[in-house]
Short mmCIF file of C-alpha atoms in Angstrom, two decimals:
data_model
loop_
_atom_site.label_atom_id
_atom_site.label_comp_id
_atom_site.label_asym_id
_atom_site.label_seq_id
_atom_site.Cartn_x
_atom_site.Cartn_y
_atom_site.Cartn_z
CA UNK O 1 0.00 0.00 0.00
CA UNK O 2 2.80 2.51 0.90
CA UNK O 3 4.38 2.00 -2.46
CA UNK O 4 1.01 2.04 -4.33
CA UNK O 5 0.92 5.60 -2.48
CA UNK O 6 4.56 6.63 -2.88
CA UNK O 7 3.79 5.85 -6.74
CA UNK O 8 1.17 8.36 -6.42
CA UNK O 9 2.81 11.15 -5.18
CA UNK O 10 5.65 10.93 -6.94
CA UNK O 11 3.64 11.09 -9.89
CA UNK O 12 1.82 14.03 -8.90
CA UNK O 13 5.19 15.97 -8.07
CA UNK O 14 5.94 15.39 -11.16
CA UNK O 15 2.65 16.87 -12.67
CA UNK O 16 3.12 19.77 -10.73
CA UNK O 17 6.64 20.32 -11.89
CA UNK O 18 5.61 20.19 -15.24
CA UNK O 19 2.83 22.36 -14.89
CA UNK O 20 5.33 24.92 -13.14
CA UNK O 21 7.85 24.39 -16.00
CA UNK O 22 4.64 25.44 -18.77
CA UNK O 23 3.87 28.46 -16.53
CA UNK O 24 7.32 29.54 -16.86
CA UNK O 25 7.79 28.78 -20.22
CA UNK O 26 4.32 30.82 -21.20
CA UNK O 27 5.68 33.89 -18.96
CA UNK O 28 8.93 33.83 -20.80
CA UNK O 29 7.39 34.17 -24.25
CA UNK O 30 4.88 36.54 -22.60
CA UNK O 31 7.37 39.21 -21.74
CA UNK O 32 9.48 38.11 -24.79
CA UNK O 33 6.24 39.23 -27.10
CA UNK O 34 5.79 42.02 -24.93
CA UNK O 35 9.14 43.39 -25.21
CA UNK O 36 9.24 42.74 -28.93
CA UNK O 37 5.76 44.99 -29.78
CA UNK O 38 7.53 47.16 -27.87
CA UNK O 39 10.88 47.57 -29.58
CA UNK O 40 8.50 47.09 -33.16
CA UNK O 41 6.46 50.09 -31.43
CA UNK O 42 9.10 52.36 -31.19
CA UNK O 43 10.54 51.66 -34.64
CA UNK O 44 7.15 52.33 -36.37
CA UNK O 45 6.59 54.94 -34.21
CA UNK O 46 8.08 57.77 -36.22
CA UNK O 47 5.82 56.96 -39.13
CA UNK O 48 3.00 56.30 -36.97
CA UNK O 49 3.04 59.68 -35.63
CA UNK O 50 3.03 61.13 -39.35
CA UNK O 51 0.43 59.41 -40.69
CA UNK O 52 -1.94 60.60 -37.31
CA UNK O 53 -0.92 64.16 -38.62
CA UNK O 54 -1.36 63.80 -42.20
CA UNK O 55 -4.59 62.87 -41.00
CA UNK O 56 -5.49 65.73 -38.93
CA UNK O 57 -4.43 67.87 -41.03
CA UNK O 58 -6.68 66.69 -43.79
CA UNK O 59 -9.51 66.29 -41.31
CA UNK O 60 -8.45 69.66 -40.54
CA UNK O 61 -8.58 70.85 -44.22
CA UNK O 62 -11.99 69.49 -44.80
CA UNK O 63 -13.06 71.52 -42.06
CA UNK O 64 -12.13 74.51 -42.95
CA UNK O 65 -13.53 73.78 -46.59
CA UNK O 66 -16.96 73.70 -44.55
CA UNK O 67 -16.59 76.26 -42.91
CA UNK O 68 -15.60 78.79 -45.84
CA UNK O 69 -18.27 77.21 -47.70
CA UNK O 70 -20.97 77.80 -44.99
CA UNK O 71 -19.11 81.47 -44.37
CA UNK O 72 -19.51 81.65 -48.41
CA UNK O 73 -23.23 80.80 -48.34
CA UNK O 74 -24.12 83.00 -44.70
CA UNK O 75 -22.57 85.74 -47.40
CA UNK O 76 -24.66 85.27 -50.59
CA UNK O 77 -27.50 84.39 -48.22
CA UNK O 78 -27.06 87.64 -46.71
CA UNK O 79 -26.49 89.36 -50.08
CA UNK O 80 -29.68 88.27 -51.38
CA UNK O 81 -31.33 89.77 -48.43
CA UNK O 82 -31.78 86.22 -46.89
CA UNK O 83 -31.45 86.19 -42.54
CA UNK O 84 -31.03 82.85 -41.37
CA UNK O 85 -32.57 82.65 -38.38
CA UNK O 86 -31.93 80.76 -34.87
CA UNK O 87 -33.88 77.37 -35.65
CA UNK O 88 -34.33 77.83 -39.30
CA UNK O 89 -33.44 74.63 -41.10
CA UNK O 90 -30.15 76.28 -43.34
CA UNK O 91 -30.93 73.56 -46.05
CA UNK O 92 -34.53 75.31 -46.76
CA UNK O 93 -32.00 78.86 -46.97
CA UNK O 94 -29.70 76.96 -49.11
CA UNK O 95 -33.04 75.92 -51.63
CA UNK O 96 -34.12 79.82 -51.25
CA UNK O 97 -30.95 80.57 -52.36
CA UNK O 98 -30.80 78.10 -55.23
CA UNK O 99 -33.97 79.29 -56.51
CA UNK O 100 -33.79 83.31 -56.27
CA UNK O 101 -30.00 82.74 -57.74
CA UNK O 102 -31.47 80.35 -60.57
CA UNK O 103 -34.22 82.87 -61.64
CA UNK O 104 -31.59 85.53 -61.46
CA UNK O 105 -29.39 83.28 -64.04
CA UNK O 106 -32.80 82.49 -65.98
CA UNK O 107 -33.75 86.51 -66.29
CA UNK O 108 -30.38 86.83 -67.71
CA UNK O 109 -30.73 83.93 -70.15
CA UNK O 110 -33.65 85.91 -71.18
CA UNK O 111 -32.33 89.09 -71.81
CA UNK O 112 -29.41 87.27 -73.97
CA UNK O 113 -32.03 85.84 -75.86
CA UNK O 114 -33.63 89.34 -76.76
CA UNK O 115 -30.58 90.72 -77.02
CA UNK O 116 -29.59 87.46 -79.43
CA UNK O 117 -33.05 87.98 -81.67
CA UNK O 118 -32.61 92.14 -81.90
CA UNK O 119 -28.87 91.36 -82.93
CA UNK O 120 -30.24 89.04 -85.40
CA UNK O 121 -32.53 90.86 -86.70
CA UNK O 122 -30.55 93.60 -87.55
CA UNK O 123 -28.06 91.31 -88.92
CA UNK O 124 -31.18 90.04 -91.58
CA UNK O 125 -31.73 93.62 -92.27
CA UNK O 126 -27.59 94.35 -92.85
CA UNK O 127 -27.29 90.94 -94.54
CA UNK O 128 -30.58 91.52 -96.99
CA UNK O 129 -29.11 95.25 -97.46
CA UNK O 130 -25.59 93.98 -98.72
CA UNK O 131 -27.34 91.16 -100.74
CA UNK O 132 -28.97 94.37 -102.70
CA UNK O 133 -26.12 96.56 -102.70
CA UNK O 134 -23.99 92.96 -104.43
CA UNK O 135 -26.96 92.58 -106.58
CA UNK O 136 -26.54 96.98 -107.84
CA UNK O 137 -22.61 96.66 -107.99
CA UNK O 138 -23.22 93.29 -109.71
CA UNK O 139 -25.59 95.36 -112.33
CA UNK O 140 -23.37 98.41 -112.48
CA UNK O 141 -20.03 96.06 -113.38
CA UNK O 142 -21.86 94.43 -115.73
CA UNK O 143 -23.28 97.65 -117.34
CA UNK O 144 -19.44 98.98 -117.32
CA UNK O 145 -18.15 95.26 -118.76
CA UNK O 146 -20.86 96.07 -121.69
CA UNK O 147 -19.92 99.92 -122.14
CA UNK O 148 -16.20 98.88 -122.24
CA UNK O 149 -17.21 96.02 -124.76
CA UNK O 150 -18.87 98.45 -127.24
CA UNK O 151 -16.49 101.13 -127.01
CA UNK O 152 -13.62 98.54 -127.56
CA UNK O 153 -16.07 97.04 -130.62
CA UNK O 154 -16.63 100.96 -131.25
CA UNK O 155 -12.55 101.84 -130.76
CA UNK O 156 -11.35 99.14 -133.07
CA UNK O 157 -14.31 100.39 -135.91
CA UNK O 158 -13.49 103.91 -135.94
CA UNK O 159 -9.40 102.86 -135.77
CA UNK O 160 -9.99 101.27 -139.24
CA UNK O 161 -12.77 104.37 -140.41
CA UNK O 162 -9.31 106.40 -139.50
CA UNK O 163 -7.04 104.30 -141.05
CA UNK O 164 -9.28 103.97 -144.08
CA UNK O 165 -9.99 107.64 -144.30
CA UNK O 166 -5.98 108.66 -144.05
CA UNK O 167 -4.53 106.42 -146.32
CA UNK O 168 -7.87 107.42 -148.97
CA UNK O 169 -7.04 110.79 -148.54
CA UNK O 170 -3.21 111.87 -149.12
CA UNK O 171 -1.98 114.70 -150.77
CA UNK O 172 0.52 113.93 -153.75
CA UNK O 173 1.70 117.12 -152.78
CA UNK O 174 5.02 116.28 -154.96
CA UNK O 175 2.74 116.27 -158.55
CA UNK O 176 1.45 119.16 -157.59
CA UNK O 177 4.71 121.25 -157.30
CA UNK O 178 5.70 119.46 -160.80
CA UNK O 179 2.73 120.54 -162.06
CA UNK O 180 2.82 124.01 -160.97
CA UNK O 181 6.34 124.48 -161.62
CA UNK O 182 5.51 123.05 -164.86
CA UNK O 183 3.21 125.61 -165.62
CA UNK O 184 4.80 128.19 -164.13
CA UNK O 185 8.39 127.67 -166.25
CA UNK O 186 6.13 128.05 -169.54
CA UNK O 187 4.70 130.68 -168.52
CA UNK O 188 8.07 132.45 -167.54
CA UNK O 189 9.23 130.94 -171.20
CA UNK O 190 6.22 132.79 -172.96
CA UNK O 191 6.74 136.12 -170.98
CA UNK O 192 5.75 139.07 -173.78
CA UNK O 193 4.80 136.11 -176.39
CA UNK O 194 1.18 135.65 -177.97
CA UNK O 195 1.52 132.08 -176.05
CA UNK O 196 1.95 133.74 -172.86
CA UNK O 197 -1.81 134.31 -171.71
CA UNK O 198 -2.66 130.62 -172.94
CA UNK O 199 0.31 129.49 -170.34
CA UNK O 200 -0.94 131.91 -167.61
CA UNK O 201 -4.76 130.51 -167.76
CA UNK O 202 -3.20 127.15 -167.63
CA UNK O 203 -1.31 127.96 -164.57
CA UNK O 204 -4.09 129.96 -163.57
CA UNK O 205 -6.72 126.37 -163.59
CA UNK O 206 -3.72 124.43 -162.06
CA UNK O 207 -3.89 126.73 -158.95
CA UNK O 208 -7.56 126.26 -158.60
CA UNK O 209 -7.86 122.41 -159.00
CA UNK O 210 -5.01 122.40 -156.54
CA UNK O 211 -6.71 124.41 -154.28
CA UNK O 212 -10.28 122.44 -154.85
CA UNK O 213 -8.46 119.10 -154.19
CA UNK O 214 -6.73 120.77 -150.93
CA UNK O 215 -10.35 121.81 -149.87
CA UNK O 216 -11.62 118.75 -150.67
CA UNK O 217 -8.93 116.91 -148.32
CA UNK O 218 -9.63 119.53 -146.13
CA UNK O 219 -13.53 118.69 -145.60
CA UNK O 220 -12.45 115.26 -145.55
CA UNK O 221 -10.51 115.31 -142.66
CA UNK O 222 -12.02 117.77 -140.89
CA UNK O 223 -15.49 115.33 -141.27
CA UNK O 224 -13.04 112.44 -139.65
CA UNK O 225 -12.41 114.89 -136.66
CA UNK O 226 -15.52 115.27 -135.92
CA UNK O 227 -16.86 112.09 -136.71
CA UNK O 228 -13.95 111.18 -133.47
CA UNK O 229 -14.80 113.53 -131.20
CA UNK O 230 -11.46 115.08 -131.45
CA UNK O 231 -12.16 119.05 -133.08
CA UNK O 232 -11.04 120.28 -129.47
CA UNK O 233 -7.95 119.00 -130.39
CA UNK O 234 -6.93 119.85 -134.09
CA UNK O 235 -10.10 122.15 -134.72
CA UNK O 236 -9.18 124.85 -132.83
CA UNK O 237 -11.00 127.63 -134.63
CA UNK O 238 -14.21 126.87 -137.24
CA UNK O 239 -13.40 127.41 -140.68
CA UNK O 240 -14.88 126.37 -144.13
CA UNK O 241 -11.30 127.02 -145.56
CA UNK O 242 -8.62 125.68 -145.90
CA UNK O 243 -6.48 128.19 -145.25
CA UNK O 244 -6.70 128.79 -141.25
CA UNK O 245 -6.57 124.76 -140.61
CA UNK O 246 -4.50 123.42 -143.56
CA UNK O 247 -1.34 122.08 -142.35
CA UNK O 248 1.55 124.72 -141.98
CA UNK O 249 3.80 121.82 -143.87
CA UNK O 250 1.55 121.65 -146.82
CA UNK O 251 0.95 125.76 -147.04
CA UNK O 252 4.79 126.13 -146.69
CA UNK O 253 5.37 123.63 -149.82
CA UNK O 254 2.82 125.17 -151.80
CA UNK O 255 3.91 128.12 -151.10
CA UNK O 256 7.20 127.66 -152.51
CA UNK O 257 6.38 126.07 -155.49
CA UNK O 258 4.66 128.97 -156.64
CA UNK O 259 7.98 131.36 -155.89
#
């Protein structure tokens, strides 16, 4: 029985030892976590303690974001001639807001718009006005394109009538001083002879056809000048002679071939 008994308590001794030895062993790793979230504590501390005031300071910045935009809307409440009062709800001032700022916004829509239909109206009336003043400039270049047409038709016309008409009517001013000097030797050769008179006549008819074809050149051209518009220019003085608008050239060679 004693040995049965010794058995026993030996046994339990030995429970209790090992029950002692887990105790110790769980307080060991105890403080051995404990002192290691410490030391890991104070190494992430640092950053810890930045991050908390990033955050407040955004929390911060958020705030004051309210706050200017309830200052902001106490002010256009207030400038609208909207008192929020102690116990009014500020979201039904908020709506009042909304709605006196939105029919503000929707008057001035509306005066664009008649602004927008007087300006475009006025831009009709310009727009229909230039349309007519193209359409007169349109029929005024085209009236000029036509006048310039027929006076170029006209131009080239009366440059061949001229043409025509000068190379028609040319003096042979070089027979006529061989005839008249002709003439006018046979009459010196018959000075005091019966043929003398006969020779003079002759001479006498020369000088008039002469002066009949001059005349006749004469009325010729001056009918050209006319006919161009130009007697300002070589008709100075009206004549029905010859003599005051025959060329000086011509008078001056006819003149000597009768010396």
């Amino acid at each position: 029985m004693r040995s049965a008994s010794s058995r026993g308590a030996s046994k339990e001794d030995m429970g209790m030892a090992y029950m002692a030895s887990l105790f110790a062993t769980e307080a060991a790793q105890r403080v051995g976590i404990e002192e290691e979230e410490d030391t890991t504590r104070e190494l992430f501390m640092p950053d810890y303690n930045l991050l908390v005031m990033n955050m407040v300071r955004a929390q911060l910045a958020v705030v004051n974001d309210r706050q200017q935009y309830l200052n902001d809307a106490f002010k256009a409440l207030r400038a609208h001639g909207i008192q929020l009062g102690s116990g009014q709800d500020p979201n039904a001032a908020i709506e009042m807001l909304r709605l006196q700022v939105q029919a503000e916004m929707q008057k001035q829509v509306d005066d664009v718009r008649v602004e927008n239909g007087t300006l475009r109206g006025l831009l009709e009336e310009k727009k229909t006005e230039l349309e007519e003043k193209t359409a007169e400039m349109q029929g005024l270049r085209d009236k000029v394109n036509r006048k310039l047409m027929r006076f170029e038709v006209e131009s080239e016309s009366l440059k061949a009538e001229v043409q025509s008409a000068l190379q028609t009517s040319q003096l042979d001013v070089d027979r006529m001083k061989r005839d008249l000097g002709h003439r006018i030797d046979v009459a010196s050769a018959s000075f005091r002879t019966p043929k003398y008179d006969t020779a003079l006549r002759s001479m006498q008819d020369m000088v008039r056809t002469v002066q009949e074809e001059i005349q006749e050149h004469h009325d010729k051209l001056t009918k050209l000048i006319v006919s161009i518009g130009a007697q300002d220019t070589f008709l100075r003085e009206k004549s029905d002679s010859m003599h005051s608008n025959f060329p000086t050239r011509y008078r001056d060679e006819l003149r000597e071939a009768r010396q």
